[in-house]
mmCIF file of C-alpha atoms in Angstrom:
data_model
loop_
_atom_site.group_PDB
_atom_site.id
_atom_site.type_symbol
_atom_site.label_atom_id
_atom_site.label_comp_id
_atom_site.label_asym_id
_atom_site.label_seq_id
_atom_site.Cartn_x
_atom_site.Cartn_y
_atom_site.Cartn_z
ATOM 1 C CA MET A 98 133.860 56.944 179.859
ATOM 2 C CA THR A 99 133.539 60.192 176.990
ATOM 3 C CA THR A 100 132.928 57.410 174.203
ATOM 4 C CA ARG A 101 129.648 56.407 176.622
ATOM 5 C CA ALA A 102 128.345 59.599 177.289
ATOM 6 C CA ALA A 103 128.532 59.608 173.777
ATOM 7 C CA GLN A 104 126.200 57.558 172.387
ATOM 8 C CA ALA A 105 123.636 57.703 175.654
ATOM 9 C CA LEU A 106 123.199 61.065 174.394
ATOM 10 C CA ALA A 107 123.486 60.139 170.149
ATOM 11 C CA GLU A 108 120.440 57.068 171.095
ATOM 12 C CA GLN A 109 118.547 60.180 173.011
ATOM 13 C CA LEU A 110 117.985 62.135 170.388
ATOM 14 C CA GLY A 111 117.805 59.325 167.889
ATOM 15 C CA SER A 112 114.620 58.727 170.468
ATOM 16 C CA LEU A 113 113.466 62.520 169.650
ATOM 17 C CA GLY A 114 114.109 62.635 165.964
ATOM 18 C CA THR A 115 111.244 61.668 163.022
ATOM 19 C CA THR A 116 111.963 60.401 159.712
ATOM 20 C CA GLU A 117 109.780 63.143 157.840
ATOM 21 C CA ARG A 118 111.671 65.472 159.888
ATOM 22 C CA ALA A 119 115.160 64.468 158.939
ATOM 23 C CA VAL A 120 114.341 64.071 154.844
ATOM 24 C CA GLY A 121 113.420 67.466 154.876
ATOM 25 C CA GLN A 122 115.857 68.999 156.816
ATOM 26 C CA ALA A 123 118.724 67.446 155.021
ATOM 27 C CA ALA A 124 117.134 68.903 152.123
ATOM 28 C CA TYR A 125 116.879 72.146 153.319
ATOM 29 C CA LEU A 126 120.612 72.936 154.000
ATOM 30 C CA LYS A 127 121.445 70.225 151.623
ATOM 31 C CA SER A 128 123.532 68.293 153.304
ATOM 32 C CA THR A 129 125.266 65.275 153.563
ATOM 33 C CA ASP A 130 125.047 64.468 156.900
ATOM 34 C CA HIS A 131 123.458 61.531 158.373
ATOM 35 C CA HIS A 132 119.714 63.630 160.053
ATOM 36 C CA VAL A 133 117.770 61.986 162.708
ATOM 37 C CA GLY A 134 115.496 64.945 162.359
ATOM 38 C CA VAL A 135 115.594 66.467 165.615
ATOM 39 C CA THR A 136 114.588 70.182 166.299
ATOM 40 C CA VAL A 137 116.915 72.869 167.742
ATOM 41 C CA PRO A 138 114.992 73.197 170.512
ATOM 42 C CA ASP A 139 114.656 69.383 171.700
ATOM 43 C CA VAL A 140 118.978 69.624 171.355
ATOM 44 C CA ARG A 141 119.578 72.454 173.464
ATOM 45 C CA ARG A 142 117.031 70.781 175.287
ATOM 46 C CA VAL A 143 118.862 68.009 175.980
ATOM 47 C CA ALA A 144 122.585 69.913 176.391
ATOM 48 C CA LYS A 145 121.406 72.120 178.849
ATOM 49 C CA ALA A 146 119.627 68.986 181.068
ATOM 50 C CA TRP A 147 122.996 67.149 180.702
ATOM 51 C CA LEU A 148 125.145 70.218 181.396
ATOM 52 C CA ARG A 149 123.299 70.903 184.774
ATOM 53 C CA THR A 150 123.214 67.082 185.607
ATOM 54 C CA ALA A 151 127.090 66.222 184.556
ATOM 55 C CA ARG A 152 128.916 69.764 185.580
ATOM 56 C CA PRO A 153 132.033 69.478 183.768
ATOM 57 C CA THR A 154 135.737 69.935 183.808
ATOM 58 C CA HIS A 155 137.327 72.361 181.014
ATOM 59 C CA GLU A 156 138.526 68.272 179.898
ATOM 60 C CA GLN A 157 135.745 66.878 180.223
ATOM 61 C CA LEU A 158 133.580 68.808 177.885
ATOM 62 C CA LEU A 159 135.735 68.961 175.205
ATOM 63 C CA ALA A 160 136.143 65.754 174.706
ATOM 64 C CA LEU A 161 132.492 64.811 174.651
ATOM 65 C CA ALA A 162 131.949 67.765 172.092
ATOM 66 C CA ASP A 163 134.979 65.999 170.632
ATOM 67 C CA ALA A 164 133.247 62.710 170.909
ATOM 68 C CA LEU A 165 129.927 63.524 169.425
ATOM 69 C CA TRP A 166 131.934 65.669 166.315
ATOM 70 C CA GLU A 167 133.304 62.569 165.512
ATOM 71 C CA HIS A 168 129.854 60.357 165.693
ATOM 72 C CA ARG A 169 128.616 58.933 162.508
ATOM 73 C CA THR A 170 126.358 56.681 161.126
ATOM 74 C CA GLY A 171 126.674 54.740 158.588
ATOM 75 C CA GLY A 172 129.890 56.409 158.183
ATOM 76 C CA ARG A 173 128.605 60.215 158.207
ATOM 77 C CA PRO A 174 128.398 62.433 161.293
ATOM 78 C CA VAL A 175 124.873 62.446 162.746
ATOM 79 C CA TYR A 176 124.079 66.195 161.928
ATOM 80 C CA GLU A 177 122.923 66.309 165.652
ATOM 81 C CA CYS A 178 124.719 65.190 167.498
ATOM 82 C CA ARG A 179 127.483 68.080 166.016
ATOM 83 C CA LEU A 180 124.272 70.366 167.432
ATOM 84 C CA LEU A 181 124.426 69.308 170.188
ATOM 85 C CA ALA A 182 128.095 69.612 170.104
ATOM 86 C CA VAL A 183 127.772 73.437 169.645
ATOM 87 C CA GLU A 184 125.611 73.883 172.080
ATOM 88 C CA LEU A 185 127.424 71.969 174.857
ATOM 89 C CA LEU A 186 129.941 74.020 173.942
ATOM 90 C CA ALA A 187 127.618 77.799 173.898
ATOM 91 C CA GLY A 188 126.529 76.696 177.233
ATOM 92 C CA SER A 189 129.596 76.627 179.299
ATOM 93 C CA PRO A 190 130.662 80.061 177.877
ATOM 94 C CA ARG A 191 133.010 79.798 181.286
ATOM 95 C CA LEU A 192 135.191 76.902 180.301
ATOM 96 C CA LEU A 193 136.338 78.614 177.369
ATOM 97 C CA THR A 194 138.999 80.332 176.332
ATOM 98 C CA ALA A 195 141.535 82.067 173.055
ATOM 99 C CA ALA A 196 143.749 78.487 174.006
ATOM 100 C CA ASP A 197 140.396 76.285 172.242
ATOM 101 C CA LEU A 198 140.254 78.420 169.641
ATOM 102 C CA GLN A 199 142.000 75.735 167.916
ATOM 103 C CA PHE A 200 139.916 72.962 169.100
ATOM 104 C CA ILE A 201 136.714 75.783 167.517
ATOM 105 C CA GLU A 202 138.756 75.966 163.682
ATOM 106 C CA GLY A 203 139.227 72.343 163.416
ATOM 107 C CA ARG A 204 135.785 72.276 163.851
ATOM 108 C CA LEU A 205 134.258 75.379 161.600
ATOM 109 C CA ARG A 206 136.707 73.446 158.987
ATOM 110 C CA GLU A 207 134.555 70.515 159.010
ATOM 111 C CA CYS A 208 131.044 72.502 159.894
ATOM 112 C CA GLY A 209 130.044 72.067 155.504
ATOM 113 C CA THR A 210 126.424 74.139 156.642
ATOM 114 C CA TRP A 211 125.927 77.415 158.173
ATOM 115 C CA ALA A 212 123.663 75.875 161.045
ATOM 116 C CA LEU A 213 126.959 74.926 162.415
ATOM 117 C CA VAL A 214 129.124 77.318 161.762
ATOM 118 C CA ASP A 215 127.056 80.949 162.756
ATOM 119 C CA PRO A 216 126.341 79.382 166.312
ATOM 120 C CA LEU A 217 129.747 78.291 165.997
ATOM 121 C CA ALA A 218 130.874 80.977 165.194
ATOM 122 C CA GLY A 219 128.952 83.752 166.825
ATOM 123 C CA TRP A 220 127.984 82.748 169.502
ATOM 124 C CA VAL A 221 130.801 80.912 170.984
ATOM 125 C CA VAL A 222 133.910 82.597 169.313
ATOM 126 C CA GLY A 223 132.379 85.696 169.934
ATOM 127 C CA ARG A 224 132.949 85.218 173.669
ATOM 128 C CA ILE A 225 135.943 84.049 173.616
ATOM 129 C CA VAL A 226 136.505 87.168 171.257
ATOM 130 C CA GLU A 227 134.395 89.580 173.624
ATOM 131 C CA THR A 228 136.565 87.849 177.184
ATOM 132 C CA GLU A 229 139.538 88.386 175.758
ATOM 133 C CA PRO A 230 139.829 89.992 172.773
ATOM 134 C CA VAL A 231 143.833 90.438 173.127
ATOM 135 C CA GLN A 232 144.528 86.633 173.040
ATOM 136 C CA ALA A 233 140.737 86.218 170.425
ATOM 137 C CA LEU A 234 140.915 89.493 167.858
ATOM 138 C CA PRO A 235 144.406 87.975 165.862
ATOM 139 C CA VAL A 236 143.421 84.904 164.873
ATOM 140 C CA LEU A 237 140.122 86.449 163.126
ATOM 141 C CA ASP A 238 142.517 88.612 161.614
ATOM 142 C CA ARG A 239 143.800 85.798 160.266
ATOM 143 C CA TRP A 240 140.683 83.492 159.459
ATOM 144 C CA VAL A 241 139.759 86.594 157.151
ATOM 145 C CA GLY A 242 142.164 85.834 154.995
ATOM 146 C CA ASP A 243 141.525 82.487 155.027
ATOM 147 C CA THR A 244 140.881 79.722 151.837
ATOM 148 C CA ASP A 245 138.309 78.695 153.298
ATOM 149 C CA PHE A 246 135.257 80.411 153.227
ATOM 150 C CA TRP A 247 133.513 78.413 156.325
ATOM 151 C CA VAL A 248 136.399 80.399 158.325
ATOM 152 C CA ARG A 249 136.239 83.871 156.664
ATOM 153 C CA ARG A 250 132.504 83.619 157.112
ATOM 154 C CA SER A 251 133.582 82.719 160.520
ATOM 155 C CA ALA A 252 135.309 85.412 161.543
ATOM 156 C CA VAL A 253 133.343 88.633 160.864
ATOM 157 C CA LEU A 254 130.020 86.665 162.720
ATOM 158 C CA ALA A 255 132.390 85.962 165.793
ATOM 159 C CA LEU A 256 133.073 89.862 165.824
ATOM 160 C CA SER A 257 128.955 90.703 166.772
ATOM 161 C CA ARG A 258 128.803 90.647 170.657
ATOM 162 C CA SER A 259 131.467 92.871 170.619
ATOM 163 C CA LEU A 260 129.804 95.297 167.204
ATOM 164 C CA ALA A 261 126.955 94.619 169.853
ATOM 165 C CA ALA A 262 128.944 96.015 173.340
ATOM 166 C CA GLY A 263 129.824 99.446 170.147
ATOM 167 C CA ARG A 264 133.369 97.508 170.414
ATOM 168 C CA GLU A 265 135.445 96.892 167.160
ATOM 169 C CA ARG A 266 133.532 98.470 164.609
ATOM 170 C CA GLU A 267 136.596 99.892 162.879
ATOM 171 C CA ARG A 268 138.215 95.805 162.920
ATOM 172 C CA PHE A 269 134.646 95.163 161.430
ATOM 173 C CA TYR A 270 134.307 97.484 158.319
ATOM 174 C CA GLY A 271 138.268 96.180 157.035
ATOM 175 C CA TYR A 272 136.471 93.030 157.021
ATOM 176 C CA CYS A 273 133.930 93.908 155.290
ATOM 177 C CA GLU A 274 135.646 96.091 152.875
ATOM 178 C CA ARG A 275 138.358 92.526 151.951
ATOM 179 C CA LEU A 276 135.409 90.797 151.530
ATOM 180 C CA LEU A 277 133.287 92.794 149.590
ATOM 181 C CA PRO A 278 134.756 91.669 146.496
ATOM 182 C CA GLU A 279 133.880 88.496 146.808
ATOM 183 C CA THR A 280 131.485 86.477 145.044
ATOM 184 C CA GLU A 281 131.120 83.759 147.287
ATOM 185 C CA PHE A 282 127.464 83.594 147.947
ATOM 186 C CA PHE A 283 127.699 83.139 152.495
ATOM 187 C CA ILE A 284 130.764 85.736 151.858
ATOM 188 C CA ARG A 285 128.209 88.597 150.730
ATOM 189 C CA LYS A 286 124.691 87.253 153.123
ATOM 190 C CA VAL A 287 127.370 87.121 156.079
ATOM 191 C CA LEU A 288 128.334 91.092 155.085
ATOM 192 C CA GLY A 289 124.738 91.623 154.886
ATOM 193 C CA TRP A 290 122.907 90.790 157.836
ATOM 194 C CA MET A 291 125.986 92.289 159.972
ATOM 195 C CA LEU A 292 125.547 95.059 157.970
ATOM 196 C CA ARG A 293 122.125 95.328 158.874
ATOM 197 C CA GLU A 294 122.478 94.810 162.974
ATOM 198 C CA GLU A 295 124.598 97.206 162.617
ATOM 199 C CA ALA A 296 122.592 99.438 160.742
ATOM 200 C CA SER A 297 119.917 99.521 163.613
ATOM 201 C CA ARG A 298 123.199 100.656 166.103
ATOM 202 C CA ASN A 299 124.181 103.026 164.386
ATOM 203 C CA PRO A 300 122.858 104.059 160.755
ATOM 204 C CA ALA A 301 124.327 107.313 159.355
ATOM 205 C CA GLU A 302 127.530 105.137 160.000
ATOM 206 C CA VAL A 303 126.089 101.931 158.044
ATOM 207 C CA GLU A 304 124.729 104.556 155.301
ATOM 208 C CA ALA A 305 127.898 106.376 154.775
ATOM 209 C CA TRP A 306 130.223 103.129 154.354
ATOM 210 C CA LEU A 307 127.274 101.417 152.115
ATOM 211 C CA ARG A 308 127.937 104.830 150.037
ATOM 212 C CA ALA A 309 130.986 105.136 150.379
ATOM 213 C CA HIS A 310 131.712 101.761 148.954
ATOM 214 C CA MET A 311 128.779 101.507 145.869
ATOM 215 C CA GLN A 312 130.751 101.133 143.508
ATOM 216 C CA GLY A 313 131.539 97.328 144.555
ATOM 217 C CA MET A 314 128.495 96.401 145.578
ATOM 218 C CA ASN A 315 126.185 93.669 145.199
ATOM 219 C CA LEU A 316 122.631 93.200 145.652
ATOM 220 C CA VAL A 317 122.923 89.988 148.065
ATOM 221 C CA THR A 318 125.107 92.274 150.769
ATOM 222 C CA LEU A 319 122.947 95.417 150.062
ATOM 223 C CA ARG A 320 119.232 94.094 150.572
ATOM 224 C CA GLU A 321 119.280 93.569 154.549
ATOM 225 C CA PRO A 322 121.188 96.300 155.494
ATOM 226 C CA MET A 323 118.587 98.422 153.371
ATOM 227 C CA ARG A 324 115.795 97.073 155.590
ATOM 228 C CA LYS A 325 116.582 98.889 158.308
ATOM 229 C CA PHE A 326 116.691 102.358 156.346
ATOM 230 C CA SER A 327 113.133 104.880 155.973
ATOM 231 C CA PRO A 328 112.349 103.752 152.643
ATOM 232 C CA THR A 329 113.561 107.328 151.316
ATOM 233 C CA VAL A 330 117.083 105.993 152.198
ATOM 234 C CA ALA A 331 116.768 102.940 150.766
ATOM 235 C CA ALA A 332 115.719 104.290 147.737
ATOM 236 C CA GLU A 333 118.875 106.237 148.062
ATOM 237 C CA LEU A 334 120.579 103.276 148.193
ATOM 238 C CA ARG A 335 119.589 101.543 145.271
ATOM 239 C CA ALA A 336 119.319 104.302 143.198
ATOM 240 C CA LEU A 337 123.060 104.850 143.827
ATOM 241 C CA TYR A 338 123.522 100.826 143.055
ATOM 242 C CA ASP A 339 121.019 100.814 140.190
ATOM 243 C CA THR A 340 123.440 103.727 138.441
ATOM 244 C CA ARG A 341 127.366 103.046 138.928
ATOM 245 C CA ARG A 342 129.273 102.631 136.456
#
């Protein structure tokens, strides 16, 4: 049943794609997956329609997500099938619990691109962290020290919903301090994005943190939160960066 459903959904996605979009998408993401060229809105429509019709149980949802994740064409994973698996999980928040983080972690290690990591960590894991912090936060504390930089990136992204609700700021800044020395672009960028969002809510706190950590700062991280400050403050921060010793 699950295999047939995954195959049917893969065929549906295939009918929605174009070769031109597939080539451009793979080039943009620098992806080695097989691409069929489906837009993200179309993938979301397919996910919503299936969830509305199937009304899956927890076991059915994870089984289908796993089957889609493993679906291959020419021996390669199909990017849109993996994205559909993420959308199905994101569209079923009430079915997922902290007990599913082991399953999700395995998929995070196989994503290979921010386009899959970010929604899986930010939306799916973020919702679990929000609803079950006692069980989920120790997992993030382990992830932030993982050898896989996509898993480390996921630890930061998974705090996004909690931060928006005014929680876990101390943990977030702890993660930032721990990861700031890294040279990996995708770590530097996610720190910048998250600091930018937090600067929208707590500008004084973010400004103070940036000033206190300017000695170890990099421009990839700094540029993002600078966008949320006045030209005067942004210029001061850039001057502090430029005059570091």
